XYZ file of C-alpha atoms in Angstrom:
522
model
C 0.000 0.000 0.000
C 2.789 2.364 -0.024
C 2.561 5.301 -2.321
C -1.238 5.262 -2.063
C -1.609 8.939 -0.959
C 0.227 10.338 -3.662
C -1.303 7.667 -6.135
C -4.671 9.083 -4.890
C -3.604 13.261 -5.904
C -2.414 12.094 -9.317
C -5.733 10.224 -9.698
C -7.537 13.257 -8.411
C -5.468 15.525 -10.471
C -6.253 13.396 -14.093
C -9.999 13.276 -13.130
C -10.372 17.080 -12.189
C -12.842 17.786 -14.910
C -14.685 14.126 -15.055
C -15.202 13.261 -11.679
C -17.204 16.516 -10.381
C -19.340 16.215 -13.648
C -20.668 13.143 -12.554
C -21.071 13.574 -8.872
C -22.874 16.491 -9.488
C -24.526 15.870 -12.645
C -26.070 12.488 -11.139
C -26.558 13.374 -7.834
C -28.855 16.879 -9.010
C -31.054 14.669 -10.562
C -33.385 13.456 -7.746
C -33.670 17.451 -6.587
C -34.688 17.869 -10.626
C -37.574 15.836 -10.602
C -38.769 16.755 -6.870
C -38.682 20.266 -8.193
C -40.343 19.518 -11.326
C -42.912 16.859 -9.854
C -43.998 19.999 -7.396
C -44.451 22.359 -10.464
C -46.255 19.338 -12.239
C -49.016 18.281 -9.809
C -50.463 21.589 -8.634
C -53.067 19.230 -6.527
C -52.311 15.865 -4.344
C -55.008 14.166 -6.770
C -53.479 14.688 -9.568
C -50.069 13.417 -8.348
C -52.076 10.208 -6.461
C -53.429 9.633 -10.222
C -49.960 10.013 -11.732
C -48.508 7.507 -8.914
C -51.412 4.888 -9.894
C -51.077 5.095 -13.312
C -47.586 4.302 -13.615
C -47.031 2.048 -10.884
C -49.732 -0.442 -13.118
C -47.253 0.200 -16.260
C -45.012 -2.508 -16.827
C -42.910 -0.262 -19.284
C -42.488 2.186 -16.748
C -41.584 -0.650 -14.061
C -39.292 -2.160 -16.441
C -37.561 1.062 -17.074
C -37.484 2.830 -13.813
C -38.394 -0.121 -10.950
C -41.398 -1.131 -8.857
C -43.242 2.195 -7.546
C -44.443 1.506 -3.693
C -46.458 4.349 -3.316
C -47.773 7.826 -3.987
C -45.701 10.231 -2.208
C -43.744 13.229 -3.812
C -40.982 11.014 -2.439
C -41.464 7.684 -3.772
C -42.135 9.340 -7.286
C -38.839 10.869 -7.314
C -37.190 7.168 -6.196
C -39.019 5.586 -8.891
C -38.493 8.601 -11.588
C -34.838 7.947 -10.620
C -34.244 4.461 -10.544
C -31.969 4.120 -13.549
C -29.686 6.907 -11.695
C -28.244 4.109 -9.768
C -27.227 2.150 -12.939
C -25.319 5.209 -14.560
C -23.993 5.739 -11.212
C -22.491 2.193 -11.111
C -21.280 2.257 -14.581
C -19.526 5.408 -13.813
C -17.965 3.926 -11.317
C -16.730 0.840 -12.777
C -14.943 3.072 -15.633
C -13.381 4.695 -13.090
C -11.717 2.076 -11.587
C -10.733 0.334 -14.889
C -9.452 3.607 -16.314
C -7.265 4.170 -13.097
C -6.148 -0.055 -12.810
C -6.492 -1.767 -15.983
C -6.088 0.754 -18.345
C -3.205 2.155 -16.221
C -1.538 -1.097 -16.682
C -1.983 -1.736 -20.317
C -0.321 1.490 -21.163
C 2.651 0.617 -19.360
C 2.507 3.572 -16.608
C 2.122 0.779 -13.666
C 5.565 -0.819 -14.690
C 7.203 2.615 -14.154
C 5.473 3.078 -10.937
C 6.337 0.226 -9.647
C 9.662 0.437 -10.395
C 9.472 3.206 -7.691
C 9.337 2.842 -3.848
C 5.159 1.811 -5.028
C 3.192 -0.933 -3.009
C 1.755 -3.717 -5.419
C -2.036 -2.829 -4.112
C -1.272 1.082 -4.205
C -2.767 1.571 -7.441
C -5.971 -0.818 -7.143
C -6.314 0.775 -3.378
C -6.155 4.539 -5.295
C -8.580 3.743 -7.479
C -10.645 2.246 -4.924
C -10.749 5.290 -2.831
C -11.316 7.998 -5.468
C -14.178 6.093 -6.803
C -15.871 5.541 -3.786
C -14.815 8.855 -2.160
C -17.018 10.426 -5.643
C -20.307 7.799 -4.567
C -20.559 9.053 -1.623
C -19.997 12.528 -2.565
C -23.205 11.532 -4.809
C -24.628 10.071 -2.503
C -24.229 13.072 -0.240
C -25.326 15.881 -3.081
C -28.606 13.551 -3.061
C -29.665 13.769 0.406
C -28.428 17.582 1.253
C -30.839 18.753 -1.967
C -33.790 16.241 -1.176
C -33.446 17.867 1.956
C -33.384 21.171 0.827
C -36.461 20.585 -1.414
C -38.538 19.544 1.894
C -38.641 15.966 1.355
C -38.250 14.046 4.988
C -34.652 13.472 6.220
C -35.026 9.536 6.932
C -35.332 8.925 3.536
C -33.217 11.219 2.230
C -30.273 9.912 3.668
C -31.582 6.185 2.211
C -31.717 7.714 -1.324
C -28.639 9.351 -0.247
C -27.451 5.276 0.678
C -29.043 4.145 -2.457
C -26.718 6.185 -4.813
C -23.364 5.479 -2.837
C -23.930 1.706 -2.446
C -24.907 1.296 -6.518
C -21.121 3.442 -6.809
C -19.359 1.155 -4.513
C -20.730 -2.170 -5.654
C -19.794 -1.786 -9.279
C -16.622 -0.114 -8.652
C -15.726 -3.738 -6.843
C -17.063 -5.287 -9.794
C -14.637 -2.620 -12.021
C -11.545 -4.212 -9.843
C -12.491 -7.809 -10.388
C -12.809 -7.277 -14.013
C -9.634 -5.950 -14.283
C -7.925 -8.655 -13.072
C -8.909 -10.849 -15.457
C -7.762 -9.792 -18.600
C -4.805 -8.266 -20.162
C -6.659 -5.378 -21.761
C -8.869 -2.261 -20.863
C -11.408 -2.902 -23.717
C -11.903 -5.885 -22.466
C -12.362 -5.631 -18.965
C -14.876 -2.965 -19.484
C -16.617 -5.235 -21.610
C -16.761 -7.624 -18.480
C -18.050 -4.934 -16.018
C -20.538 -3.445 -18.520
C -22.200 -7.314 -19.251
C -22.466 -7.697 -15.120
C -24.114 -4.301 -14.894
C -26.111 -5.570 -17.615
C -27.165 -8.549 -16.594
C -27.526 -7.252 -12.691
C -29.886 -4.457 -14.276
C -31.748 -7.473 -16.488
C -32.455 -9.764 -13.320
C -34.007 -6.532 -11.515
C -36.251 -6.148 -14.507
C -37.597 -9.420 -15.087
C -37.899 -10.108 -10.511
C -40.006 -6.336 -11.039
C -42.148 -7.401 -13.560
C -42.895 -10.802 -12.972
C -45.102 -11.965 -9.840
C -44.256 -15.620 -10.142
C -40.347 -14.901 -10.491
C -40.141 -11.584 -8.022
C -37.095 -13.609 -6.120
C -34.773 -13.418 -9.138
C -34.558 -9.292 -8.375
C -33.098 -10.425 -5.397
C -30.136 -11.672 -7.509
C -29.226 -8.547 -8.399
C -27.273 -5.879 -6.609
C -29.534 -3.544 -8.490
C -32.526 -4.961 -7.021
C -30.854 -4.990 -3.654
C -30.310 -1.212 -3.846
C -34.387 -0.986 -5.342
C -35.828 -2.579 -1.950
C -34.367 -0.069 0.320
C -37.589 1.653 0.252
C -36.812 5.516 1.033
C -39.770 7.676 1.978
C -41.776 4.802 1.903
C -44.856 4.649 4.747
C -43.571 1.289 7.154
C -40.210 3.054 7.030
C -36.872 2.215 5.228
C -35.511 -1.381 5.023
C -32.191 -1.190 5.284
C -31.246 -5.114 5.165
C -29.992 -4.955 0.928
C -28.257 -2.417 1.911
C -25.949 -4.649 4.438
C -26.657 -6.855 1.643
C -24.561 -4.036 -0.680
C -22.255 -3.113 1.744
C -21.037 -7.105 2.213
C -21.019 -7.738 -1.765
C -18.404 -4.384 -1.896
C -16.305 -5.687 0.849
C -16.383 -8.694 -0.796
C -15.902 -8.454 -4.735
C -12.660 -5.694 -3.536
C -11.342 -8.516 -0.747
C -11.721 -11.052 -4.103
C -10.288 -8.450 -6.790
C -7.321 -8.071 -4.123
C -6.677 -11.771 -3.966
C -6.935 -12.476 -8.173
C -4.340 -8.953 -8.655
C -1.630 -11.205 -5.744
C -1.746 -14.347 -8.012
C -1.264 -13.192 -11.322
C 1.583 -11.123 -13.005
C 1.736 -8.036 -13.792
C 0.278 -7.471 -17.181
C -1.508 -10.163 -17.558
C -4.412 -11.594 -16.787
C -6.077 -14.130 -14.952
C -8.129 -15.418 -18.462
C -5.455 -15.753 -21.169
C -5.063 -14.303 -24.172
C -6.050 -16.825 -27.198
C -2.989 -16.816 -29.580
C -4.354 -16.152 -33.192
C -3.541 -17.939 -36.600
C 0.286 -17.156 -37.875
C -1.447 -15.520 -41.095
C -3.849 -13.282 -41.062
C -7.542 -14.409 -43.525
C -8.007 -12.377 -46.713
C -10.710 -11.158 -45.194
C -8.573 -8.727 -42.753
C -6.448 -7.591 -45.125
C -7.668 -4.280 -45.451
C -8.243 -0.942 -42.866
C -11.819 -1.978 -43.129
C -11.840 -5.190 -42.489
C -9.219 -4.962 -39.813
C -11.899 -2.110 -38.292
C -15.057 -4.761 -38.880
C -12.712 -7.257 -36.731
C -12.344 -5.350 -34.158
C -15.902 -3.468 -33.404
C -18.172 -5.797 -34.206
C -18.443 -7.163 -30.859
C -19.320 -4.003 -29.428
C -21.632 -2.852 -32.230
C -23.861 -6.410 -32.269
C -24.016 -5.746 -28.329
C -25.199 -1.908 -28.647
C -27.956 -2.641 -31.754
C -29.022 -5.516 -29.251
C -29.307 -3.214 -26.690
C -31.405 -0.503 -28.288
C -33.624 -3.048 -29.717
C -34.452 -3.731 -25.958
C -34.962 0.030 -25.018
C -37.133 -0.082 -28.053
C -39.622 -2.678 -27.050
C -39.568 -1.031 -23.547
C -40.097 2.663 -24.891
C -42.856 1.594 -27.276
C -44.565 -0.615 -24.384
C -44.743 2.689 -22.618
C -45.909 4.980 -25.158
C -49.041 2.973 -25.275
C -50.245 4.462 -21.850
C -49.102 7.771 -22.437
C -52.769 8.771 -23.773
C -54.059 7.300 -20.514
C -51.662 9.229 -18.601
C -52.393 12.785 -20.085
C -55.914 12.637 -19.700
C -55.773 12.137 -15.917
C -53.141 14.584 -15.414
C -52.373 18.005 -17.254
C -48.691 18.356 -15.513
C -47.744 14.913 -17.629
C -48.549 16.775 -21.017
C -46.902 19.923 -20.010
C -43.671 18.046 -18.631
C -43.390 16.427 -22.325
C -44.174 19.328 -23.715
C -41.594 21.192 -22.355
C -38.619 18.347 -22.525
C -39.885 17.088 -25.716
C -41.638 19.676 -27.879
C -44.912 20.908 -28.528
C -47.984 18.142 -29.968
C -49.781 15.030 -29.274
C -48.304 13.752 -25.702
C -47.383 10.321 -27.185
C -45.289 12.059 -30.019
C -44.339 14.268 -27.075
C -43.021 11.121 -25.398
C -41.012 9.743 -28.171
C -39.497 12.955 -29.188
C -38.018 12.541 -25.237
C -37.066 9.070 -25.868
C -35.149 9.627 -29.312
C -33.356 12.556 -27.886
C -32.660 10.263 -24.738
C -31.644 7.465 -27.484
C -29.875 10.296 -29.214
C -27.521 10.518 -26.754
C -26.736 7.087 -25.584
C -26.136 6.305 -29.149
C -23.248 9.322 -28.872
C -21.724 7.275 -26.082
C -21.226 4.572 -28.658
C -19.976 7.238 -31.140
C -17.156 8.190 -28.475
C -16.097 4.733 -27.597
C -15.763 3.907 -31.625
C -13.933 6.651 -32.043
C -11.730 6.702 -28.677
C -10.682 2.801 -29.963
C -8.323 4.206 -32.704
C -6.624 6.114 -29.498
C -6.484 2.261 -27.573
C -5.042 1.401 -30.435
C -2.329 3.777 -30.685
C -1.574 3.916 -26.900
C -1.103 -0.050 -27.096
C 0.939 0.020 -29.599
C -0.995 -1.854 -32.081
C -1.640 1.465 -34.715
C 1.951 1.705 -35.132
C 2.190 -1.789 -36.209
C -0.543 -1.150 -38.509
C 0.966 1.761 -39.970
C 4.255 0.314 -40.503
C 3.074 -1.340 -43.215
C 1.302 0.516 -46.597
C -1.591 1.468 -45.176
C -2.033 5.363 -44.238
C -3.149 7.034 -41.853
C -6.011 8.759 -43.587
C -7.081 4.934 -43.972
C -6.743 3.734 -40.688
C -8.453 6.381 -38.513
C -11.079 6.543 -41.096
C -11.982 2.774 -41.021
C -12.278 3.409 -37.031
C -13.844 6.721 -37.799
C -16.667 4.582 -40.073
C -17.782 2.683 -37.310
C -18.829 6.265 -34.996
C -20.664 7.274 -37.803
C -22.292 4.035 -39.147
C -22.946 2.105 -35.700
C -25.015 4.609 -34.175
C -27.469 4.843 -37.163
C -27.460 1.348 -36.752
C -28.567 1.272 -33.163
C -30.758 4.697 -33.311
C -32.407 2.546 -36.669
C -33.213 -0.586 -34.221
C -34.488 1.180 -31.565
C -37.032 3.072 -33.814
C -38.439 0.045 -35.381
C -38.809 -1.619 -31.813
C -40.665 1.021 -30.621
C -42.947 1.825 -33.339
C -43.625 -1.820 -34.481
C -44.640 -2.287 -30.549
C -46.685 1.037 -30.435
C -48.168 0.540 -33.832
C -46.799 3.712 -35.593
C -43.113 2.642 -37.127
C -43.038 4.954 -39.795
C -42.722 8.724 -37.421
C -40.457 6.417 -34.539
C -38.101 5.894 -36.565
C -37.933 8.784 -37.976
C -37.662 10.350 -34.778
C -34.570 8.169 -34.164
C -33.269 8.729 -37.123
C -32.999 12.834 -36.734
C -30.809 12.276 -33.649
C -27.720 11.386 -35.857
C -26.584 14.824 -37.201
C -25.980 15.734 -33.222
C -24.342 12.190 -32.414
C -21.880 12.766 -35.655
C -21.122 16.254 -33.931
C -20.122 14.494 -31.097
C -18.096 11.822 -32.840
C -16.786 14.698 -35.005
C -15.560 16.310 -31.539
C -13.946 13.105 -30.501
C -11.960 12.878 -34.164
C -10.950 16.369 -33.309
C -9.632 15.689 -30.128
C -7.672 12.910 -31.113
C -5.579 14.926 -33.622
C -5.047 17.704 -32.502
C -5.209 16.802 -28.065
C -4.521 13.029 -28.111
C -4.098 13.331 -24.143
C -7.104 15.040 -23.568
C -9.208 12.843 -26.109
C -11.133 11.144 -23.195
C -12.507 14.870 -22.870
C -15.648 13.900 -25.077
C -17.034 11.989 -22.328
C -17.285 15.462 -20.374
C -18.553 16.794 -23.533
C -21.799 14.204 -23.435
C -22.357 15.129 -19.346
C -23.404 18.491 -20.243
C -25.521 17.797 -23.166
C -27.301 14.851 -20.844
C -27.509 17.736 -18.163
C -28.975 20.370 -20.454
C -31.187 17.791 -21.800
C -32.791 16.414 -18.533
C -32.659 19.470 -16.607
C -31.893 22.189 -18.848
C -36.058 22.672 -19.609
C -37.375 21.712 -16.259
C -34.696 24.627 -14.503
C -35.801 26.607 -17.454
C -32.141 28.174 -18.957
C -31.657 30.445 -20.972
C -31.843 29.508 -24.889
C -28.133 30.146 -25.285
C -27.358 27.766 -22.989
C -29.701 25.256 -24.294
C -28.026 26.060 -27.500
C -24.885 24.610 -26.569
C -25.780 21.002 -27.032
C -26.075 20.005 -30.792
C -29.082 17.990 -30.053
C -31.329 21.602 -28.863
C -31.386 22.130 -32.377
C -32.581 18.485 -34.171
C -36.309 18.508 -35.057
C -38.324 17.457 -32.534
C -40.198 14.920 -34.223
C -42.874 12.781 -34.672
C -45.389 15.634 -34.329
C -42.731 18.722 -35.244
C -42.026 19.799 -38.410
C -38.595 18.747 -40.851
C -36.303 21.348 -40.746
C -33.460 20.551 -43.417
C -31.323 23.241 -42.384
C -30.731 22.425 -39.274
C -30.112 19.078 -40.007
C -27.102 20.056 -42.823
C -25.770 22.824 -40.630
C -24.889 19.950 -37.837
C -23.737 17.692 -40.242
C -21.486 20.053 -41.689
C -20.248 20.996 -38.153
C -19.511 17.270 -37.594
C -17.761 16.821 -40.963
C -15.794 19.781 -40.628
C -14.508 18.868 -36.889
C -14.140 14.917 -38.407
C -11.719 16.403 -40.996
C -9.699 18.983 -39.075
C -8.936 16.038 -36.818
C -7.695 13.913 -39.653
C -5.711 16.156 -40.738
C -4.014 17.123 -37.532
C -3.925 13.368 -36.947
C -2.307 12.850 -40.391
C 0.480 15.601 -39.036
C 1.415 15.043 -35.712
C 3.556 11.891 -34.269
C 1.718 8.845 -33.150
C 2.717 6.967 -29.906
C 5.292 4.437 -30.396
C 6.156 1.938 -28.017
């Protein structure tokens, strides 16, 4: 454990712009939708009718979690109860980024070649990330508080939030311990969040199989119960609190027996020639995202079947309640609340899909930091031809997923035709956002992992940008403010070519400065 302080202030120091954009921007979103839920319901009835509504939903439970009752509480638990999953994921990056990742690029052999502990780095990491859940989990109660919501079960929302932070960054440190490479271990942890987040869907949704949520840290976390009536049950969260001390005591144990790296599932050896069928940019590109492009078009399938579940009941919803029209109103445009509703979910889709934009993109700077780009470009391929092939894949995948996601949801609502093209508009914004990536990488290779930053604020002026009603300017900042707000607005085509020229202009300044400055060599 030696060196852990001073491990801790350079981890601090990299994650000085990252770090407070998540604690805050997560942990502001329960005090968003108390606020807005108070502007929404102007009378208890109408809230009570909200609360019934949706707790009978099962797109709404699959989406958000079981809702126990109709306090202004309890709404905002259930409104937020896919926080805790972003909270976990950003959590489990964390740790990789600072362990894994660390390793890969050869930065933990020159560490440890210093008066370094072997645990140091793992313990770092460890701290920071759950210093920043409980700083969430803090920010949570102190503004739940602050909006007038009780103080029991603030500080168990508070609980919730920290304990979803600290479980999955012990599931980050496992993961990296078992295989040589970053990509890979986030691959691990993102599948386990997955699959925690799919057993707390189908134990919520099913009354026969209810005991399979309790599987799942993310059900543990869901069956704390803040604000609720009999008071909060705080047995998962012991439950939590053991599987943390437990998945860092096992992540500790697997980073003793293996050497340093490697990891603990080894690396197949491939065939001594390469297939035809690689022997090109292209296809070396198709080799190496396909994985991750199958598992994101399979994933916004799902959201699509649960969105379009959902926007069947928006009708119902609206009539009983004129705060639910108004709240899509404002967050998704003007019109009919269901093509309210899915101009909300495409622009949500919108920007998930420009996470998978960034990580396409961000793999050509893997590439290069492991070495593996300038083996590439030691031969006759160019660099125009590389970072393009990579560059392909943050343009084409996320009309790929956006395009599954809209047929999902329309087949299951009955209207594909407007979904999709509501999915569809999205992609001029996500290319800007690919197109900032591309730019970063040329021209500030170090500072590339900056686009993640870049997709906090636009999620923040998205969710709560409307409801804390900014000013247009700063609305105007994210690229997706100004995509058409369909199905029920109208096609703007110049908005639509001005952000695609934006992207393609930022896409090529960064190939160029990519095509001019040095590229890592090992």
């Amino acid at each position: 454990m030696t060196g852990t302080p001073r491990l801790l202030r350079l981890a601090l120091r990299r994650d000085r712009v990252i770090l407070p954009l998540w604690v805050l921007g997560l942990g502001l979103l329960p005090y968003v939708y108390a606020s807005s839920f108070q502007t929404l319901f102007a009378t208890e009835a109408e809230r009570v009718d909200y609360a019934r509504i949706s707790a009978g939903n099962a797109g709404f439970v699959a989406l958000y979690g079981p809702l126990h009752g109709d306090s202004l509480g309890e709404l905002v638990v259930w409104r937020g109860g896919f926080v805790p999953v972003m909270v976990g994921l950003a959590a489990l990056l964390t740790v990789i980024r600072h362990t894994r990742a660390e390793e890969e690029a050869g930065r933990t052999e020159l560490l440890r070649a210093t008066v370094t502990g072997r645990f140091a780095q793992l313990a770092a990491a460890l701290i920071l990330t759950c210093g920043a859940a409980l700083l969430t989990g803090a920010v949570v109660a102190v503004t739940t508080i602050g909006v007038g919501l009780p103080v029991a079960g603030s500080l168990a929302l508070g609980a919730v939030f920290t304990l979803s932070g600290w479980m999955f960054a012990g599931v980050g440190a496992v993961a990296a311990q078992l295989t040589a490479s970053a990509r890979s271990a986030r691959s691990i942890a993102v599948v386990a969040l997955g699959g925690a987040y799919l057993l707390r869907l189908v134990g919520d949704i099913s009354d026969r199989a209810e005991f399979v949520a309790w599987l799942s840290p993310i059900g543990w976390v869901h069956r704390v119960f803040p604000y609720s009536a009999s008071g909060e049950d705080w047995r998962p969260a012991m439950l939590a609190l053991g599987f943390t001390v437990a998945a860092v005591g096992v992540s500790a144990y697997l980073m003793a027996h293996r050497d340093m790296g490697a990891g603990l599932l080894a690396a197949r050896l491939g065939p001594r020639a390469a297939a035809a069928s690689l022997r090109s940019p292209l296809a070396l590109a198709w080799r190496l995202h396909r994985g991750l492009l199958l598992g994101w078009v399979a994933g916004f399938a799902a959201l699509g079947l649960v969105f379009g579940a959902v926007g069947s009941s928006m009708v119902e919803l609206a009539s009983d309640s004129e705060g639910v029209d108004e709240m899509f109103s404002r967050i998704g445009g003007s019109g009919e609340v269901t093509d309210a509703y899915f101009a909300t979910t495409a622009a949500i889709c919108g920007l998930i899909a420009a996470c998978y934009a960034v990580q396409a993109a961000l793999r050509m700077r893997d590439e290069e930091q492991t070495g593996h780009a300038e083996a590439v470009l030691s031969t006759s391929v160019g660099r125009l031809a590389w970072a393009g092939s990579h560059l392909l894949f943050a343009l084409v995948g996320p009309a790929a997923a956006l395009l599954a996601e809209g047929v999902f949801a329309g087949v299951v609502h009955g209207t594909p035709g407007p979904v999709v093209g509501a999915s569809l508009a999205q992609l001029p914004a996500v290319w800007v956002l690919a197109g900032v990536t591309m730019l970063l990488i040329g021209t500030l290779p170090r500072l590339a992992s900056v686009a993640w930053a870049v997709i906090g604020v636009c999620l923040l002026l998205l969710l709560a940008g409307p409801l804390l009603e900014l000013d247009q300017w700063v609305l105007d900042l994210s690229p997706f403010t100004h995509v058409p707000h369909l199905p029920s607005g109208s096609v703007g085509l110049a908005p639509l070519v001005v952000l695609s020229g934006v992207a393609v202009g930022l896409g090529l300044v960064g190939l160029v400065a990519l095509r001019r400055r040095d590229v890592r060599a090992l």
